[in-house]
Short mmCIF file of C-alpha atoms in Angstrom, two decimals:
data_model
loop_
_atom_site.label_atom_id
_atom_site.label_comp_id
_atom_site.label_asym_id
_atom_site.label_seq_id
_atom_site.Cartn_x
_atom_site.Cartn_y
_atom_site.Cartn_z
CA UNK H 1103 0.00 0.00 0.00
CA UNK H 1104 2.82 2.41 0.86
CA UNK H 1105 4.53 1.68 -2.45
CA UNK H 1106 1.32 2.38 -4.39
CA UNK H 1107 0.79 5.57 -2.39
CA UNK H 1108 4.35 6.67 -3.16
CA UNK H 1109 3.94 5.93 -6.88
CA UNK H 1110 0.66 7.86 -7.02
CA UNK H 1111 2.24 10.83 -5.23
CA UNK H 1112 5.17 10.86 -7.65
CA UNK H 1113 2.80 10.81 -10.61
CA UNK H 1114 0.88 13.72 -9.07
CA UNK H 1115 4.09 15.70 -8.69
CA UNK H 1116 5.04 15.04 -12.30
CA UNK H 1117 1.61 16.26 -13.37
CA UNK H 1118 1.73 19.35 -11.25
CA UNK H 1119 5.26 20.44 -12.06
CA UNK H 1120 5.35 19.59 -15.76
CA UNK H 1121 1.97 19.00 -17.42
CA UNK H 1122 -0.27 21.47 -15.58
CA UNK H 1123 1.98 24.52 -16.08
CA UNK H 1124 2.00 23.81 -19.83
CA UNK H 1125 -1.82 23.77 -19.91
CA UNK H 1126 -2.00 26.95 -17.85
CA UNK H 1127 0.42 28.84 -20.06
CA UNK H 1128 -1.46 27.72 -23.14
CA UNK H 1129 -4.79 29.13 -21.92
CA UNK H 1130 -3.51 32.27 -20.24
CA UNK H 1131 -2.83 33.82 -23.63
CA UNK H 1132 -6.44 34.94 -23.57
CA UNK H 1133 -7.51 37.84 -21.28
CA UNK H 1134 -8.79 37.39 -17.73
CA UNK H 1135 -12.56 37.22 -17.30
CA UNK H 1136 -13.30 39.87 -14.62
CA UNK H 1137 -16.41 38.10 -13.32
CA UNK H 1138 -15.04 34.54 -13.38
CA UNK H 1139 -14.84 33.06 -9.86
CA UNK H 1140 -13.62 29.52 -9.09
CA UNK H 1141 -14.26 27.40 -5.98
CA UNK H 1142 -11.89 24.42 -5.81
CA UNK H 1143 -11.17 21.61 -3.35
CA UNK H 1144 -9.22 18.35 -3.62
CA UNK H 1145 -10.50 16.65 -0.45
CA UNK H 1146 -14.27 16.43 -1.02
CA UNK H 1147 -16.61 15.51 -3.86
CA UNK H 1148 -19.04 18.17 -2.65
CA UNK H 1149 -18.26 21.76 -1.74
CA UNK H 1150 -16.79 21.87 1.79
CA UNK H 1151 -18.63 23.77 4.49
CA UNK H 1152 -15.79 26.30 4.78
CA UNK H 1153 -16.58 27.63 1.29
CA UNK H 1154 -20.37 27.41 1.27
CA UNK H 1155 -21.19 30.76 2.88
CA UNK H 1156 -18.85 32.57 0.49
CA UNK H 1157 -20.27 30.59 -2.43
CA UNK H 1158 -23.86 31.56 -1.59
CA UNK H 1159 -22.88 35.21 -1.24
CA UNK H 1160 -20.95 35.34 -4.51
CA UNK H 1161 -23.75 33.46 -6.30
CA UNK H 1162 -26.10 36.33 -5.48
CA UNK H 1163 -23.70 38.80 -7.13
CA UNK H 1164 -24.22 37.48 -10.65
CA UNK H 1165 -20.68 36.14 -11.09
CA UNK H 1166 -19.61 33.48 -13.59
CA UNK H 1167 -18.89 30.68 -11.10
CA UNK H 1168 -16.98 27.45 -11.76
CA UNK H 1169 -16.80 24.69 -9.15
CA UNK H 1170 -14.09 22.01 -9.03
CA UNK H 1171 -14.57 19.66 -6.06
CA UNK H 1172 -13.17 16.14 -6.16
CA UNK H 1173 -11.58 13.93 -3.52
CA UNK H 1174 -8.27 13.24 -5.25
CA UNK H 1175 -7.37 10.52 -2.75
CA UNK H 1176 -10.31 8.29 -3.70
CA UNK H 1177 -10.72 9.27 -7.36
CA UNK H 1178 -9.26 7.24 -10.21
CA UNK H 1179 -6.11 8.64 -11.76
CA UNK H 1180 -7.94 9.43 -15.00
CA UNK H 1181 -10.75 11.25 -13.19
CA UNK H 1182 -8.22 13.25 -11.19
CA UNK H 1183 -6.33 14.26 -14.36
CA UNK H 1184 -9.54 15.43 -16.05
CA UNK H 1185 -10.45 17.49 -12.99
CA UNK H 1186 -7.01 19.10 -12.85
CA UNK H 1187 -7.10 19.82 -16.58
CA UNK H 1188 -10.50 21.51 -16.31
CA UNK H 1189 -9.33 23.56 -13.36
CA UNK H 1190 -6.15 24.76 -15.07
CA UNK H 1191 -8.08 25.90 -18.15
CA UNK H 1192 -10.47 27.92 -15.99
CA UNK H 1193 -7.69 29.09 -13.63
CA UNK H 1194 -5.77 30.60 -16.53
CA UNK H 1195 -8.56 33.11 -17.15
CA UNK H 1196 -10.20 33.49 -13.72
CA UNK H 1197 -10.14 36.71 -11.72
CA UNK H 1198 -10.69 35.07 -8.32
CA UNK H 1199 -10.06 31.55 -6.97
CA UNK H 1200 -11.31 30.37 -3.56
CA UNK H 1201 -9.78 27.34 -1.84
CA UNK H 1202 -10.01 26.20 1.80
CA UNK H 1203 -7.24 23.61 2.15
CA UNK H 1204 -4.15 22.47 0.31
CA UNK H 1205 -5.04 22.59 -3.39
CA UNK H 1206 -1.83 21.77 -5.23
CA UNK H 1207 -2.96 22.57 -8.82
CA UNK H 1208 -3.33 26.23 -7.79
CA UNK H 1209 0.37 26.26 -6.84
CA UNK H 1210 1.60 24.31 -9.87
CA UNK H 1211 2.39 27.31 -12.07
CA UNK H 1212 3.48 30.91 -11.99
CA UNK H 1213 0.03 32.52 -11.92
CA UNK H 1214 -0.75 35.72 -13.74
CA UNK H 1215 -0.78 38.87 -11.59
CA UNK H 1216 -4.41 39.70 -12.39
CA UNK H 1217 -5.67 36.53 -10.66
CA UNK H 1218 -6.25 36.53 -6.90
CA UNK H 1219 -6.11 33.22 -5.02
CA UNK H 1220 -7.92 33.33 -1.68
CA UNK H 1221 -7.25 30.71 0.98
CA UNK H 1222 -10.37 30.53 3.19
CA UNK H 1223 -8.74 27.73 5.23
CA UNK H 1224 -10.84 25.23 7.14
CA UNK H 1225 -9.66 26.07 10.66
CA UNK H 1226 -9.90 29.03 13.02
CA UNK H 1227 -7.56 30.16 15.76
CA UNK H 1228 -4.06 28.81 16.34
CA UNK H 1229 -3.91 25.56 18.31
CA UNK H 1230 -1.79 22.63 17.13
CA UNK H 1231 1.17 23.30 14.82
CA UNK H 1232 0.50 22.73 11.12
CA UNK H 1233 1.90 23.27 7.63
CA UNK H 1234 5.66 23.90 7.53
CA UNK H 1235 5.70 24.21 11.34
CA UNK H 1236 4.69 20.54 11.75
CA UNK H 1237 6.49 17.33 10.87
CA UNK H 1238 3.73 15.46 9.07
CA UNK H 1239 1.43 17.96 7.36
CA UNK H 1240 3.22 18.36 4.04
CA UNK H 1241 4.49 15.19 2.38
CA UNK H 1242 8.25 14.96 1.90
CA UNK H 1243 7.51 13.94 -1.68
CA UNK H 1244 6.04 17.36 -2.41
CA UNK H 1245 8.58 19.96 -3.49
CA UNK H 1246 7.65 23.62 -3.30
CA UNK H 1247 5.11 25.64 -1.33
CA UNK H 1248 1.43 24.71 -1.76
CA UNK H 1249 0.48 28.27 -0.73
CA UNK H 1250 2.88 30.13 -3.03
CA UNK H 1251 0.17 31.65 -5.24
CA UNK H 1252 -2.12 32.74 -2.40
CA UNK H 1253 -2.73 36.48 -2.48
CA UNK H 1254 -4.87 36.40 0.68
CA UNK H 1255 -5.21 33.95 3.57
CA UNK H 1256 -8.16 34.83 5.79
CA UNK H 1257 -7.61 34.30 9.53
CA UNK H 1258 -9.79 34.70 12.60
CA UNK H 1259 -7.84 37.38 14.51
CA UNK H 1260 -4.72 39.55 14.46
CA UNK H 1261 -3.01 37.13 16.85
CA UNK H 1262 -3.24 34.42 14.17
CA UNK H 1263 -1.50 36.42 11.43
CA UNK H 1264 2.12 35.59 12.42
CA UNK H 1265 1.20 31.95 13.02
CA UNK H 1266 -0.26 31.45 9.52
CA UNK H 1267 2.53 33.48 7.95
CA UNK H 1268 5.04 31.04 9.45
CA UNK H 1269 3.09 27.80 8.94
CA UNK H 1270 2.29 28.58 5.28
CA UNK H 1271 5.54 30.40 4.41
CA UNK H 1272 3.60 33.49 3.35
CA UNK H 1273 4.91 36.89 2.38
CA UNK H 1274 4.08 39.72 4.83
CA UNK H 1275 0.57 41.05 4.31
CA UNK H 1276 -0.90 37.90 2.74
CA UNK H 1277 -2.47 36.63 5.98
CA UNK H 1278 -5.30 39.03 6.81
CA UNK H 1279 -7.41 39.26 9.98
CA UNK H 1280 -10.67 39.57 8.06
CA UNK H 1281 -12.42 36.88 10.05
CA UNK H 1282 -13.39 33.49 8.63
CA UNK H 1283 -16.28 33.45 6.16
CA UNK H 1284 -18.03 30.32 7.40
CA UNK H 1285 -18.37 31.70 10.94
CA UNK H 1286 -20.81 34.36 9.71
CA UNK H 1287 -23.52 31.69 9.82
CA UNK H 1288 -23.01 31.20 13.57
CA UNK H 1289 -24.33 34.72 14.20
CA UNK H 1290 -27.59 34.00 12.38
CA UNK H 1291 -30.20 32.71 14.85
CA UNK H 1292 -32.38 31.48 11.97
CA UNK H 1293 -29.49 29.31 10.78
CA UNK H 1294 -28.86 27.97 14.26
CA UNK H 1295 -32.52 27.15 14.75
CA UNK H 1296 -32.64 25.42 11.36
CA UNK H 1297 -29.69 23.26 12.46
CA UNK H 1298 -31.52 22.29 15.65
CA UNK H 1299 -34.77 21.55 13.79
CA UNK H 1300 -32.98 19.34 11.28
CA UNK H 1301 -31.09 17.49 14.00
CA UNK H 1302 -34.15 16.66 16.10
CA UNK H 1303 -36.08 15.62 13.00
CA UNK H 1304 -33.33 13.09 12.21
CA UNK H 1305 -32.63 12.09 15.83
CA UNK H 1306 -35.92 12.49 17.77
CA UNK H 1307 -34.55 10.28 20.56
CA UNK H 1308 -32.27 13.18 21.54
CA UNK H 1309 -35.13 15.57 22.41
CA UNK H 1310 -35.18 16.78 26.01
CA UNK H 1311 -31.65 15.52 26.72
CA UNK H 1312 -28.29 17.25 27.23
CA UNK H 1313 -26.28 16.99 24.03
CA UNK H 1314 -22.57 16.18 24.06
CA UNK H 1315 -20.61 16.37 20.80
CA UNK H 1316 -17.25 14.58 20.60
CA UNK H 1317 -15.32 15.93 17.60
CA UNK H 1318 -11.63 14.93 17.81
CA UNK H 1319 -8.86 15.62 15.34
CA UNK H 1320 -6.60 12.90 13.95
CA UNK H 1321 -3.00 11.95 14.70
CA UNK H 1322 -0.39 11.26 12.05
CA UNK H 1323 -1.12 12.34 8.49
CA UNK H 1324 -4.16 12.31 6.24
CA UNK H 1325 -2.99 9.17 4.44
CA UNK H 1326 -2.78 7.12 7.66
CA UNK H 1327 -4.78 8.89 10.41
CA UNK H 1328 -4.96 7.62 13.99
CA UNK H 1329 -7.15 8.38 16.99
CA UNK H 1330 -6.95 8.20 20.79
CA UNK H 1331 -9.65 7.47 23.35
CA UNK H 1332 -12.46 6.29 21.09
CA UNK H 1333 -13.31 3.23 23.21
CA UNK H 1334 -13.74 5.41 26.31
CA UNK H 1335 -16.05 7.81 24.48
CA UNK H 1336 -18.12 5.01 22.97
CA UNK H 1337 -18.79 3.77 26.51
CA UNK H 1338 -19.63 7.23 27.81
CA UNK H 1339 -23.35 7.17 26.94
CA UNK H 1340 -24.05 4.44 29.46
CA UNK H 1341 -22.03 6.20 32.18
CA UNK H 1342 -23.68 9.59 31.64
CA UNK H 1343 -27.16 8.12 31.76
CA UNK H 1344 -30.41 8.80 29.93
CA UNK H 1345 -30.32 12.56 30.58
CA UNK H 1346 -27.50 12.85 28.06
CA UNK H 1347 -27.18 12.07 24.35
CA UNK H 1348 -23.65 11.51 23.04
CA UNK H 1349 -22.87 12.44 19.43
CA UNK H 1350 -19.65 11.10 17.92
CA UNK H 1351 -18.37 12.92 14.86
CA UNK H 1352 -14.93 11.88 13.66
CA UNK H 1353 -12.69 13.92 11.41
CA UNK H 1354 -13.40 13.03 7.73
CA UNK H 1355 -9.98 11.36 7.38
CA UNK H 1356 -10.74 9.12 10.38
CA UNK H 1357 -14.32 8.42 9.33
CA UNK H 1358 -13.24 7.17 5.91
CA UNK H 1359 -10.90 4.75 7.68
CA UNK H 1360 -13.03 3.39 10.54
CA UNK H 1361 -16.71 4.44 10.10
CA UNK H 1362 -17.45 5.01 13.81
CA UNK H 1363 -19.36 8.29 13.82
CA UNK H 1364 -22.96 7.93 15.01
CA UNK H 1365 -24.25 11.09 13.34
CA UNK H 1366 -24.38 11.94 9.63
CA UNK H 1367 -24.88 15.71 10.00
CA UNK H 1368 -21.81 17.90 9.44
CA UNK H 1369 -19.72 18.95 12.43
CA UNK H 1370 -20.32 22.67 11.85
CA UNK H 1371 -24.09 22.19 12.01
CA UNK H 1372 -23.77 20.07 15.15
CA UNK H 1373 -22.01 22.94 16.91
CA UNK H 1374 -25.29 24.84 16.85
CA UNK H 1375 -27.02 21.86 18.46
CA UNK H 1376 -24.59 20.66 21.14
CA UNK H 1377 -24.69 21.84 24.76
CA UNK H 1378 -21.09 20.74 25.36
CA UNK H 1379 -18.24 20.12 22.93
CA UNK H 1380 -15.56 17.56 23.74
CA UNK H 1381 -12.45 17.54 21.58
CA UNK H 1382 -8.70 17.12 21.97
CA UNK H 1383 -6.57 19.38 19.77
CA UNK H 1384 -9.10 20.32 17.10
CA UNK H 1385 -9.59 23.95 16.09
CA UNK H 1386 -13.35 23.29 16.18
CA UNK H 1387 -12.97 24.44 19.78
CA UNK H 1388 -12.60 28.05 18.60
CA UNK H 1389 -15.80 27.89 16.51
CA UNK H 1390 -17.74 26.51 19.47
CA UNK H 1391 -16.56 29.26 21.80
CA UNK H 1392 -18.17 31.83 19.51
CA UNK H 1393 -21.47 30.34 20.67
CA UNK H 1394 -20.47 30.88 24.30
CA UNK H 1395 -20.85 27.23 25.23
CA UNK H 1396 -18.47 25.07 27.31
CA UNK H 1397 -15.64 22.88 26.05
CA UNK H 1398 -14.09 19.71 27.47
CA UNK H 1399 -10.58 18.77 26.30
CA UNK H 1400 -10.06 15.00 26.49
CA UNK H 1401 -6.45 14.29 25.57
CA UNK H 1402 -5.05 11.03 26.97
CA UNK H 1403 -1.88 11.45 24.90
CA UNK H 1404 -1.27 15.09 25.80
CA UNK H 1405 2.39 14.81 26.78
CA UNK H 1406 3.36 12.70 23.76
CA UNK H 1407 1.40 14.93 21.39
CA UNK H 1408 2.98 18.09 22.78
CA UNK H 1409 6.45 16.60 22.34
CA UNK H 1410 5.81 15.26 18.83
CA UNK H 1411 3.63 17.99 17.29
CA UNK H 1412 3.46 20.96 19.62
CA UNK H 1413 1.08 23.89 20.07
CA UNK H 1414 1.04 27.59 19.31
CA UNK H 1415 -0.53 28.34 22.70
CA UNK H 1416 -0.20 27.19 26.28
CA UNK H 1417 -2.51 24.19 26.52
CA UNK H 1418 -3.09 24.83 30.21
CA UNK H 1419 -4.31 28.38 29.48
CA UNK H 1420 -7.30 27.24 27.41
CA UNK H 1421 -10.55 28.08 29.25
CA UNK H 1422 -11.96 24.55 29.21
CA UNK H 1423 -12.37 21.51 31.43
CA UNK H 1424 -9.29 19.33 30.81
CA UNK H 1425 -9.19 15.57 31.38
CA UNK H 1426 -6.69 12.82 30.52
CA UNK H 1427 -8.02 9.85 32.48
CA UNK H 1428 -10.97 8.14 30.79
CA UNK H 1429 -12.49 7.25 34.17
CA UNK H 1430 -12.98 10.97 34.89
CA UNK H 1431 -14.89 11.69 31.66
CA UNK H 1432 -18.46 11.56 33.07
CA UNK H 1433 -17.60 14.02 35.85
CA UNK H 1434 -15.71 16.31 33.43
CA UNK H 1435 -18.63 16.47 30.99
CA UNK H 1436 -21.22 17.21 33.68
CA UNK H 1437 -19.03 19.78 35.42
CA UNK H 1438 -18.57 21.69 32.15
CA UNK H 1439 -22.17 22.86 32.45
CA UNK H 1440 -21.84 23.94 36.07
CA UNK H 1441 -18.36 25.52 36.13
CA UNK H 1442 -18.48 29.20 35.18
CA UNK H 1443 -15.39 29.35 32.96
CA UNK H 1444 -14.95 32.74 31.30
CA UNK H 1445 -13.98 32.30 27.64
CA UNK H 1446 -14.45 35.93 26.52
CA UNK H 1447 -10.80 37.07 26.69
CA UNK H 1448 -9.51 33.91 25.01
CA UNK H 1449 -12.19 34.10 22.32
CA UNK H 1450 -11.42 37.75 21.61
CA UNK H 1451 -7.73 36.96 21.25
CA UNK H 1452 -8.15 34.14 18.74
CA UNK H 1453 -11.56 34.86 17.17
CA UNK H 1454 -11.76 38.65 17.46
CA UNK H 1455 -12.33 39.24 13.74
CA UNK H 1456 -15.21 36.76 13.52
CA UNK H 1457 -18.23 38.96 14.12
CA UNK H 1458 -20.73 37.94 11.46
CA UNK H 1459 -19.31 40.29 8.82
CA UNK H 1460 -16.20 38.42 7.66
CA UNK H 1461 -17.52 37.53 4.21
CA UNK H 1462 -18.26 41.13 3.31
CA UNK H 1463 -14.84 42.27 4.55
CA UNK H 1464 -13.17 39.66 2.37
CA UNK H 1465 -15.15 40.67 -0.69
CA UNK H 1466 -14.35 44.33 -0.11
CA UNK H 1467 -10.62 43.58 0.03
CA UNK H 1468 -10.96 41.62 -3.20
CA UNK H 1469 -12.93 44.43 -4.85
CA UNK H 1470 -15.56 41.94 -5.93
CA UNK H 1471 -18.78 43.75 -6.71
CA UNK H 1472 -22.23 42.71 -7.83
CA UNK H 1473 -22.66 42.46 -11.59
CA UNK H 1474 -25.19 45.05 -12.76
#
């Protein structure tokens, strides 16, 4: 399996460093289309949540929108090549490109100056180390910088700017504290109520109960993700009793590997539903704090993880209930609702630019205007 993975990665690199630049240069001979906007992702077959709010907003502006979403990892080589080819043709003449993760085709060429590539990124705050600051995020097979063509990386606060500049090897001024587009939805009570209505329609057995959401990150890399503590959490429902309803929502990389989530609704929608969030080192913690609800950090491998990966902040300073021993989980979850932990200062520091107006700020910086 590792040999096949290595071969596939090498073929991808050959495509991206040789074939794709040729296609781009061929099509960039024609002028840029001022109203052409691309949304692209290589990790999902459907548009990821992190781009959906921006997509809906831009759609209402009358733009010429192209969408390229395909999970390259699971797609056949031929399907992946066709997707890349279509993207490069559109990329060569697009005015604006939105991505929210590593999207290597966008970095495969020397892009024209008229085109702006906007990294919406899928995480808020600055928790665990990532990108070039981490050991495992960027494959050793990949040569170059996957963010080299980004003209803007949107982050959730001013405190996050130096972190993203370092982790993504960005030039000064590229990381901008505009706020994160997807978080605008969290400030819409109609949206939050719609999330709750949908959840209880699908899971009526949860009505009238306290709702705990466990949403952990993964260890290792995306190709071979690992998890800690899942057995303890799967046994937590019985220990908490009938007053609680435990939702398990694994990271997509983990779910594809082990299929142990018990809820099919997206994590971001579940944040509007849950009374308590339990995670480990996931940045979903920052999103949840915007809703002023309590967090439990269950990290049985804390010391090893800190040594191997590391954090951008002091783990002990996070305003949350922390627990390492699985036997203490029931008490930790229940106490999260009764302990008055003030998250306002922490939230302001790491999420201060997320105020419900991030999308409009981003569009203003891009000078994208409604087509008349």
